[in-house]
């Protein structure tokens, strides 16, 4: 008896296609083992079809993804987390709580090449200003615990003088004249200088001095950096890194009318 006939008889018996008496008579004339194997194979095929249909239905169901900004900026928080990170690829500062306008301008500077960083430029290359503004607003609204201060170094007095009083003899304004009396920044676009390590501050001032970092005109920080000696850069950076971040370290109110309208703030 052919295999197709076994299949036909199993289906007839299962679905009741033939009358019961005739089906029983035909099944009684065949050997039980081939008939059992045929039934098992057909059952396996039926289960396979059911699983395939279930998989297709699951694949056709749209996947819901969290559309929050926190989900969208995971590529940012991989490097810029709740704490500063120093790696072989460089130093990654925490950006939570920095002024919204400052973050927005820096994102634009990275995208447009005014700040040099290949990874940031690639990440931001296709992002419009409106989306960069959303990213800036997200991080500005966050808070993060400040790091532990470090010793001020041997030139602490010189560093303090530059930060709080400047040096009129060489045309250097005090850091507090633009970054706020508490040095925690000024809304909407002047960053704070506390809570940053000495090496990072040295690197950023050095980048302004060498032209690796610049803003649209008037580029105030480039002018200041050109007037700072290497020793002064080290002194003021070490002193700033030694200062504790005060409680409620959010940026102060908007700059007063006497603050220069620098290109990095707009």
PDB file of C-alpha atoms in Angstrom:
ATOM      1  CA  UNK A   1       0.000   0.000   0.000  1.00  0.00           C
ATOM      2  CA  UNK A   2       1.462   3.353  -1.019  1.00  0.00           C
ATOM      3  CA  UNK A   3       2.367   6.117   1.386  1.00  0.00           C
ATOM      4  CA  UNK A   4      -0.194   8.445  -0.152  1.00  0.00           C
ATOM      5  CA  UNK A   5      -2.893   5.915   0.634  1.00  0.00           C
ATOM      6  CA  UNK A   6      -1.792   5.851   4.276  1.00  0.00           C
ATOM      7  CA  UNK A   7      -2.026   9.633   4.353  1.00  0.00           C
ATOM      8  CA  UNK A   8      -5.463   9.549   2.788  1.00  0.00           C
ATOM      9  CA  UNK A   9      -6.756   7.060   5.289  1.00  0.00           C
ATOM     10  CA  UNK A  10      -5.385   8.974   8.268  1.00  0.00           C
ATOM     11  CA  UNK A  11      -6.979  12.181   7.043  1.00  0.00           C
ATOM     12  CA  UNK A  12     -10.265  10.457   6.328  1.00  0.00           C
ATOM     13  CA  UNK A  13     -10.314   8.990   9.794  1.00  0.00           C
ATOM     14  CA  UNK A  14      -9.255  12.219  11.499  1.00  0.00           C
ATOM     15  CA  UNK A  15     -11.544  14.610   9.696  1.00  0.00           C
ATOM     16  CA  UNK A  16     -14.433  12.186   9.177  1.00  0.00           C
ATOM     17  CA  UNK A  17     -14.364  12.587   5.389  1.00  0.00           C
ATOM     18  CA  UNK A  18     -15.438   8.979   4.879  1.00  0.00           C
ATOM     19  CA  UNK A  19     -18.249   7.323   6.693  1.00  0.00           C
ATOM     20  CA  UNK A  20     -17.066   5.830   9.964  1.00  0.00           C
ATOM     21  CA  UNK A  21     -17.801   2.210   9.026  1.00  0.00           C
ATOM     22  CA  UNK A  22     -15.903   2.387   5.728  1.00  0.00           C
ATOM     23  CA  UNK A  23     -12.947   4.155   7.335  1.00  0.00           C
ATOM     24  CA  UNK A  24     -12.737   1.540  10.084  1.00  0.00           C
ATOM     25  CA  UNK A  25     -12.844  -1.244   7.502  1.00  0.00           C
ATOM     26  CA  UNK A  26      -9.986   0.218   5.478  1.00  0.00           C
ATOM     27  CA  UNK A  27      -7.884   0.954   8.555  1.00  0.00           C
ATOM     28  CA  UNK A  28      -8.360  -2.612   9.719  1.00  0.00           C
ATOM     29  CA  UNK A  29      -6.680  -3.984   6.580  1.00  0.00           C
ATOM     30  CA  UNK A  30      -3.365  -2.107   7.028  1.00  0.00           C
ATOM     31  CA  UNK A  31      -0.398  -2.749   9.300  1.00  0.00           C
ATOM     32  CA  UNK A  32      -0.460  -0.552  12.417  1.00  0.00           C
ATOM     33  CA  UNK A  33       3.211   0.584  12.448  1.00  0.00           C
ATOM     34  CA  UNK A  34       3.271   2.357   9.034  1.00  0.00           C
ATOM     35  CA  UNK A  35      -0.079   3.911   9.839  1.00  0.00           C
ATOM     36  CA  UNK A  36       1.230   5.163  13.212  1.00  0.00           C
ATOM     37  CA  UNK A  37       4.359   6.637  11.601  1.00  0.00           C
ATOM     38  CA  UNK A  38       2.211   8.366   8.997  1.00  0.00           C
ATOM     39  CA  UNK A  39       0.043   9.879  11.721  1.00  0.00           C
ATOM     40  CA  UNK A  40       3.125  11.111  13.628  1.00  0.00           C
ATOM     41  CA  UNK A  41       4.592  12.745  10.532  1.00  0.00           C
ATOM     42  CA  UNK A  42       1.325  14.478   9.711  1.00  0.00           C
ATOM     43  CA  UNK A  43       1.020  15.703  13.299  1.00  0.00           C
ATOM     44  CA  UNK A  44       4.560  17.117  13.115  1.00  0.00           C
ATOM     45  CA  UNK A  45       3.783  18.950   9.895  1.00  0.00           C
ATOM     46  CA  UNK A  46       0.626  20.389  11.427  1.00  0.00           C
ATOM     47  CA  UNK A  47       2.512  21.672  14.494  1.00  0.00           C
ATOM     48  CA  UNK A  48       5.203  23.169  12.232  1.00  0.00           C
ATOM     49  CA  UNK A  49       2.564  25.040  10.266  1.00  0.00           C
ATOM     50  CA  UNK A  50       1.029  26.385  13.473  1.00  0.00           C
ATOM     51  CA  UNK A  51       4.400  27.600  14.791  1.00  0.00           C
ATOM     52  CA  UNK A  52       5.198  29.226  11.459  1.00  0.00           C
ATOM     53  CA  UNK A  53       1.892  31.067  11.484  1.00  0.00           C
ATOM     54  CA  UNK A  54       2.508  32.256  15.056  1.00  0.00           C
ATOM     55  CA  UNK A  55       6.005  33.483  14.147  1.00  0.00           C
ATOM     56  CA  UNK A  56       4.677  35.354  11.121  1.00  0.00           C
ATOM     57  CA  UNK A  57       1.991  36.999  13.244  1.00  0.00           C
ATOM     58  CA  UNK A  58       4.588  38.079  15.824  1.00  0.00           C
ATOM     59  CA  UNK A  59       6.861  39.469  13.115  1.00  0.00           C
ATOM     60  CA  UNK A  60       3.979  41.397  11.617  1.00  0.00           C
ATOM     61  CA  UNK A  61       3.212  43.047  14.974  1.00  0.00           C
ATOM     62  CA  UNK A  62       4.961  46.448  15.146  1.00  0.00           C
ATOM     63  CA  UNK A  63       7.600  46.763  17.882  1.00  0.00           C
ATOM     64  CA  UNK A  64       7.022  49.673  20.233  1.00  0.00           C
ATOM     65  CA  UNK A  65      10.196  51.605  21.124  1.00  0.00           C
ATOM     66  CA  UNK A  66      10.518  54.105  23.948  1.00  0.00           C
ATOM     67  CA  UNK A  67      10.607  57.470  22.164  1.00  0.00           C
ATOM     68  CA  UNK A  68      11.828  59.496  25.145  1.00  0.00           C
ATOM     69  CA  UNK A  69      14.847  61.751  24.824  1.00  0.00           C
ATOM     70  CA  UNK A  70      16.648  59.621  27.423  1.00  0.00           C
ATOM     71  CA  UNK A  71      16.348  56.688  25.015  1.00  0.00           C
ATOM     72  CA  UNK A  72      17.469  58.721  22.030  1.00  0.00           C
ATOM     73  CA  UNK A  73      20.643  60.081  23.648  1.00  0.00           C
ATOM     74  CA  UNK A  74      22.044  56.741  24.769  1.00  0.00           C
ATOM     75  CA  UNK A  75      24.850  57.226  22.258  1.00  0.00           C
ATOM     76  CA  UNK A  76      25.769  60.372  24.233  1.00  0.00           C
ATOM     77  CA  UNK A  77      25.509  58.875  27.709  1.00  0.00           C
ATOM     78  CA  UNK A  78      27.782  56.003  26.711  1.00  0.00           C
ATOM     79  CA  UNK A  79      30.615  58.538  27.083  1.00  0.00           C
ATOM     80  CA  UNK A  80      29.072  61.488  28.957  1.00  0.00           C
ATOM     81  CA  UNK A  81      27.582  59.744  31.968  1.00  0.00           C
ATOM     82  CA  UNK A  82      26.943  60.877  35.528  1.00  0.00           C
ATOM     83  CA  UNK A  83      30.691  61.144  36.196  1.00  0.00           C
ATOM     84  CA  UNK A  84      33.750  62.309  34.273  1.00  0.00           C
ATOM     85  CA  UNK A  85      35.560  59.541  32.405  1.00  0.00           C
ATOM     86  CA  UNK A  86      39.212  59.343  31.423  1.00  0.00           C
ATOM     87  CA  UNK A  87      40.034  56.782  28.740  1.00  0.00           C
ATOM     88  CA  UNK A  88      42.769  56.119  26.206  1.00  0.00           C
ATOM     89  CA  UNK A  89      40.544  57.900  23.674  1.00  0.00           C
ATOM     90  CA  UNK A  90      40.520  61.055  25.810  1.00  0.00           C
ATOM     91  CA  UNK A  91      38.654  62.721  28.633  1.00  0.00           C
ATOM     92  CA  UNK A  92      34.857  62.800  28.574  1.00  0.00           C
ATOM     93  CA  UNK A  93      33.330  65.399  30.918  1.00  0.00           C
ATOM     94  CA  UNK A  94      29.916  65.059  32.463  1.00  0.00           C
ATOM     95  CA  UNK A  95      27.590  67.498  30.757  1.00  0.00           C
ATOM     96  CA  UNK A  96      24.549  67.173  33.011  1.00  0.00           C
ATOM     97  CA  UNK A  97      23.388  70.486  34.410  1.00  0.00           C
ATOM     98  CA  UNK A  98      25.444  72.719  32.143  1.00  0.00           C
ATOM     99  CA  UNK A  99      23.693  75.764  30.679  1.00  0.00           C
ATOM    100  CA  UNK A 100      21.323  74.828  27.885  1.00  0.00           C
ATOM    101  CA  UNK A 101      22.562  77.534  25.533  1.00  0.00           C
ATOM    102  CA  UNK A 102      26.173  76.512  26.083  1.00  0.00           C
ATOM    103  CA  UNK A 103      25.462  72.863  25.325  1.00  0.00           C
ATOM    104  CA  UNK A 104      23.539  73.831  22.199  1.00  0.00           C
ATOM    105  CA  UNK A 105      26.385  76.001  20.915  1.00  0.00           C
ATOM    106  CA  UNK A 106      28.999  73.335  21.599  1.00  0.00           C
ATOM    107  CA  UNK A 107      26.966  70.718  19.749  1.00  0.00           C
ATOM    108  CA  UNK A 108      26.824  73.085  16.792  1.00  0.00           C
ATOM    109  CA  UNK A 109      30.567  73.780  17.057  1.00  0.00           C
ATOM    110  CA  UNK A 110      31.356  70.047  16.985  1.00  0.00           C
ATOM    111  CA  UNK A 111      29.009  69.496  14.052  1.00  0.00           C
ATOM    112  CA  UNK A 112      30.329  72.459  12.062  1.00  0.00           C
ATOM    113  CA  UNK A 113      34.023  71.882  12.811  1.00  0.00           C
ATOM    114  CA  UNK A 114      34.726  74.791  15.144  1.00  0.00           C
ATOM    115  CA  UNK A 115      35.624  72.188  17.771  1.00  0.00           C
ATOM    116  CA  UNK A 116      37.727  69.295  16.538  1.00  0.00           C
ATOM    117  CA  UNK A 117      36.552  65.806  17.454  1.00  0.00           C
ATOM    118  CA  UNK A 118      36.051  63.233  14.722  1.00  0.00           C
ATOM    119  CA  UNK A 119      33.629  61.076  16.728  1.00  0.00           C
ATOM    120  CA  UNK A 120      31.420  63.981  17.749  1.00  0.00           C
ATOM    121  CA  UNK A 121      31.456  65.440  14.238  1.00  0.00           C
ATOM    122  CA  UNK A 122      30.387  62.107  12.748  1.00  0.00           C
ATOM    123  CA  UNK A 123      27.654  61.604  15.343  1.00  0.00           C
ATOM    124  CA  UNK A 124      26.174  65.077  14.839  1.00  0.00           C
ATOM    125  CA  UNK A 125      26.750  65.506  11.094  1.00  0.00           C
ATOM    126  CA  UNK A 126      23.116  65.009  10.029  1.00  0.00           C
ATOM    127  CA  UNK A 127      21.385  66.565  13.035  1.00  0.00           C
ATOM    128  CA  UNK A 128      19.516  69.861  12.509  1.00  0.00           C
ATOM    129  CA  UNK A 129      19.663  72.726  14.976  1.00  0.00           C
ATOM    130  CA  UNK A 130      16.191  71.959  16.339  1.00  0.00           C
ATOM    131  CA  UNK A 131      17.222  68.458  17.387  1.00  0.00           C
ATOM    132  CA  UNK A 132      20.499  69.695  18.877  1.00  0.00           C
ATOM    133  CA  UNK A 133      18.450  72.147  20.945  1.00  0.00           C
ATOM    134  CA  UNK A 134      16.337  69.248  22.251  1.00  0.00           C
ATOM    135  CA  UNK A 135      19.477  67.337  23.249  1.00  0.00           C
ATOM    136  CA  UNK A 136      20.881  70.407  25.008  1.00  0.00           C
ATOM    137  CA  UNK A 137      17.639  70.950  26.923  1.00  0.00           C
ATOM    138  CA  UNK A 138      17.615  67.320  28.052  1.00  0.00           C
ATOM    139  CA  UNK A 139      21.122  67.385  29.519  1.00  0.00           C
ATOM    140  CA  UNK A 140      20.728  70.874  31.003  1.00  0.00           C
ATOM    141  CA  UNK A 141      17.771  69.624  33.047  1.00  0.00           C
ATOM    142  CA  UNK A 142      19.790  66.783  34.601  1.00  0.00           C
ATOM    143  CA  UNK A 143      21.911  66.927  37.721  1.00  0.00           C
ATOM    144  CA  UNK A 144      25.040  65.022  38.626  1.00  0.00           C
ATOM    145  CA  UNK A 145      27.185  64.904  41.766  1.00  0.00           C
ATOM    146  CA  UNK A 146      30.371  66.990  41.427  1.00  0.00           C
ATOM    147  CA  UNK A 147      33.788  65.309  41.650  1.00  0.00           C
ATOM    148  CA  UNK A 148      36.219  65.651  44.554  1.00  0.00           C
ATOM    149  CA  UNK A 149      38.494  68.737  44.325  1.00  0.00           C
ATOM    150  CA  UNK A 150      42.263  68.343  43.933  1.00  0.00           C
ATOM    151  CA  UNK A 151      45.137  70.347  45.536  1.00  0.00           C
ATOM    152  CA  UNK A 152      45.712  73.835  44.043  1.00  0.00           C
ATOM    153  CA  UNK A 153      49.398  73.323  43.258  1.00  0.00           C
ATOM    154  CA  UNK A 154      52.403  75.522  44.074  1.00  0.00           C
ATOM    155  CA  UNK A 155      51.072  78.565  42.165  1.00  0.00           C
ATOM    156  CA  UNK A 156      47.728  78.666  43.939  1.00  0.00           C
ATOM    157  CA  UNK A 157      47.933  82.371  44.740  1.00  0.00           C
ATOM    158  CA  UNK A 158      48.565  83.263  41.107  1.00  0.00           C
ATOM    159  CA  UNK A 159      45.753  80.985  39.988  1.00  0.00           C
ATOM    160  CA  UNK A 160      43.329  82.539  42.467  1.00  0.00           C
ATOM    161  CA  UNK A 161      44.307  86.043  41.373  1.00  0.00           C
ATOM    162  CA  UNK A 162      43.699  85.253  37.703  1.00  0.00           C
ATOM    163  CA  UNK A 163      40.347  83.626  38.431  1.00  0.00           C
ATOM    164  CA  UNK A 164      38.975  86.262  40.804  1.00  0.00           C
ATOM    165  CA  UNK A 165      40.742  89.513  39.839  1.00  0.00           C
ATOM    166  CA  UNK A 166      42.436  88.978  36.484  1.00  0.00           C
ATOM    167  CA  UNK A 167      45.640  90.786  35.509  1.00  0.00           C
ATOM    168  CA  UNK A 168      45.065  94.313  34.168  1.00  0.00           C
ATOM    169  CA  UNK A 169      48.749  94.670  33.276  1.00  0.00           C
ATOM    170  CA  UNK A 170      48.416  92.158  30.440  1.00  0.00           C
ATOM    171  CA  UNK A 171      44.731  92.821  29.698  1.00  0.00           C
ATOM    172  CA  UNK A 172      43.398  89.640  31.323  1.00  0.00           C
ATOM    173  CA  UNK A 173      39.842  89.789  32.698  1.00  0.00           C
ATOM    174  CA  UNK A 174      38.997  87.700  35.737  1.00  0.00           C
ATOM    175  CA  UNK A 175      37.267  84.384  35.134  1.00  0.00           C
ATOM    176  CA  UNK A 176      34.432  85.510  37.421  1.00  0.00           C
ATOM    177  CA  UNK A 177      33.679  88.471  35.146  1.00  0.00           C
ATOM    178  CA  UNK A 178      32.203  86.120  32.534  1.00  0.00           C
ATOM    179  CA  UNK A 179      31.632  82.794  34.298  1.00  0.00           C
ATOM    180  CA  UNK A 180      29.801  84.218  37.332  1.00  0.00           C
ATOM    181  CA  UNK A 181      30.965  85.176  40.802  1.00  0.00           C
ATOM    182  CA  UNK A 182      30.492  81.574  41.980  1.00  0.00           C
ATOM    183  CA  UNK A 183      32.215  80.259  38.811  1.00  0.00           C
ATOM    184  CA  UNK A 184      29.236  77.954  38.211  1.00  0.00           C
ATOM    185  CA  UNK A 185      28.320  79.585  34.901  1.00  0.00           C
ATOM    186  CA  UNK A 186      25.669  82.002  33.747  1.00  0.00           C
ATOM    187  CA  UNK A 187      22.471  81.228  31.900  1.00  0.00           C
ATOM    188  CA  UNK A 188      21.827  80.842  29.099  1.00  0.00           C
ATOM    189  CA  UNK A 189      25.205  80.011  27.550  1.00  0.00           C
ATOM    190  CA  UNK A 190      28.243  80.591  29.799  1.00  0.00           C
ATOM    191  CA  UNK A 191      29.613  77.347  31.305  1.00  0.00           C
ATOM    192  CA  UNK A 192      30.796  76.824  34.853  1.00  0.00           C
ATOM    193  CA  UNK A 193      34.480  76.235  35.523  1.00  0.00           C
ATOM    194  CA  UNK A 194      34.239  74.226  38.737  1.00  0.00           C
ATOM    195  CA  UNK A 195      34.014  70.467  38.982  1.00  0.00           C
ATOM    196  CA  UNK A 196      36.440  69.991  36.092  1.00  0.00           C
ATOM    197  CA  UNK A 197      39.875  68.350  36.425  1.00  0.00           C
ATOM    198  CA  UNK A 198      43.035  70.377  35.932  1.00  0.00           C
ATOM    199  CA  UNK A 199      44.177  68.433  32.847  1.00  0.00           C
ATOM    200  CA  UNK A 200      40.876  69.049  31.068  1.00  0.00           C
ATOM    201  CA  UNK A 201      40.977  72.776  31.791  1.00  0.00           C
ATOM    202  CA  UNK A 202      44.603  72.963  30.605  1.00  0.00           C
ATOM    203  CA  UNK A 203      43.665  71.120  27.408  1.00  0.00           C
ATOM    204  CA  UNK A 204      40.711  73.374  26.629  1.00  0.00           C
ATOM    205  CA  UNK A 205      42.534  76.646  27.269  1.00  0.00           C
ATOM    206  CA  UNK A 206      45.427  75.269  25.238  1.00  0.00           C
ATOM    207  CA  UNK A 207      43.042  74.446  22.387  1.00  0.00           C
ATOM    208  CA  UNK A 208      41.808  78.060  22.395  1.00  0.00           C
ATOM    209  CA  UNK A 209      45.409  79.289  22.447  1.00  0.00           C
ATOM    210  CA  UNK A 210      46.548  77.123  19.510  1.00  0.00           C
ATOM    211  CA  UNK A 211      43.404  77.630  17.412  1.00  0.00           C
ATOM    212  CA  UNK A 212      42.210  74.021  17.661  1.00  0.00           C
ATOM    213  CA  UNK A 213      39.086  75.337  19.334  1.00  0.00           C
ATOM    214  CA  UNK A 214      37.377  78.539  18.279  1.00  0.00           C
ATOM    215  CA  UNK A 215      34.010  80.249  18.115  1.00  0.00           C
ATOM    216  CA  UNK A 216      32.379  82.759  15.837  1.00  0.00           C
ATOM    217  CA  UNK A 217      33.544  86.361  16.224  1.00  0.00           C
ATOM    218  CA  UNK A 218      34.115  87.892  18.641  1.00  0.00           C
ATOM    219  CA  UNK A 219      36.050  84.891  19.963  1.00  0.00           C
ATOM    220  CA  UNK A 220      36.615  86.113  23.523  1.00  0.00           C
ATOM    221  CA  UNK A 221      38.238  82.954  24.882  1.00  0.00           C
ATOM    222  CA  UNK A 222      40.747  82.878  22.037  1.00  0.00           C
ATOM    223  CA  UNK A 223      41.788  86.433  22.943  1.00  0.00           C
ATOM    224  CA  UNK A 224      42.088  85.563  26.646  1.00  0.00           C
ATOM    225  CA  UNK A 225      44.024  82.364  25.934  1.00  0.00           C
ATOM    226  CA  UNK A 226      46.528  84.214  23.732  1.00  0.00           C
ATOM    227  CA  UNK A 227      47.360  86.495  26.653  1.00  0.00           C
ATOM    228  CA  UNK A 228      47.876  83.651  29.109  1.00  0.00           C
ATOM    229  CA  UNK A 229      51.350  82.219  29.514  1.00  0.00           C
ATOM    230  CA  UNK A 230      51.830  78.483  29.830  1.00  0.00           C
ATOM    231  CA  UNK A 231      52.567  78.955  33.533  1.00  0.00           C
ATOM    232  CA  UNK A 232      49.391  80.991  34.018  1.00  0.00           C
ATOM    233  CA  UNK A 233      47.293  78.369  32.231  1.00  0.00           C
ATOM    234  CA  UNK A 234      48.612  75.729  34.597  1.00  0.00           C
ATOM    235  CA  UNK A 235      48.136  77.947  37.673  1.00  0.00           C
ATOM    236  CA  UNK A 236      44.546  78.989  37.005  1.00  0.00           C
ATOM    237  CA  UNK A 237      43.545  75.468  35.913  1.00  0.00           C
ATOM    238  CA  UNK A 238      44.974  73.919  39.084  1.00  0.00           C
ATOM    239  CA  UNK A 239      43.270  76.508  41.284  1.00  0.00           C
ATOM    240  CA  UNK A 240      39.888  76.053  39.588  1.00  0.00           C
ATOM    241  CA  UNK A 241      40.165  72.257  39.931  1.00  0.00           C
ATOM    242  CA  UNK A 242      40.859  72.680  43.660  1.00  0.00           C
ATOM    243  CA  UNK A 243      37.638  74.570  44.365  1.00  0.00           C
ATOM    244  CA  UNK A 244      34.629  72.645  45.688  1.00  0.00           C
ATOM    245  CA  UNK A 245      31.413  72.935  43.743  1.00  0.00           C
ATOM    246  CA  UNK A 246      28.953  74.863  45.947  1.00  0.00           C
ATOM    247  CA  UNK A 247      25.519  73.475  46.817  1.00  0.00           C
ATOM    248  CA  UNK A 248      22.887  74.354  44.265  1.00  0.00           C
ATOM    249  CA  UNK A 249      25.537  74.648  41.576  1.00  0.00           C
ATOM    250  CA  UNK A 250      23.147  75.473  38.766  1.00  0.00           C
ATOM    251  CA  UNK A 251      24.182  78.363  36.496  1.00  0.00           C
ATOM    252  CA  UNK A 252      23.275  81.783  37.827  1.00  0.00           C
ATOM    253  CA  UNK A 253      20.859  84.177  36.137  1.00  0.00           C
ATOM    254  CA  UNK A 254      21.463  85.832  32.813  1.00  0.00           C
ATOM    255  CA  UNK A 255      24.673  87.846  32.344  1.00  0.00           C
ATOM    256  CA  UNK A 256      24.408  91.541  33.083  1.00  0.00           C
ATOM    257  CA  UNK A 257      24.746  94.188  30.397  1.00  0.00           C
ATOM    258  CA  UNK A 258      28.488  94.543  31.068  1.00  0.00           C
ATOM    259  CA  UNK A 259      29.346  90.976  30.068  1.00  0.00           C
ATOM    260  CA  UNK A 260      30.926  90.744  26.585  1.00  0.00           C
ATOM    261  CA  UNK A 261      28.693  89.261  23.909  1.00  0.00           C
ATOM    262  CA  UNK A 262      31.127  86.557  22.873  1.00  0.00           C
ATOM    263  CA  UNK A 263      30.668  84.398  19.809  1.00  0.00           C
ATOM    264  CA  UNK A 264      30.685  81.211  21.901  1.00  0.00           C
ATOM    265  CA  UNK A 265      27.475  82.293  23.654  1.00  0.00           C
ATOM    266  CA  UNK A 266      25.299  82.800  20.596  1.00  0.00           C
TER     267      UNK A 266
END
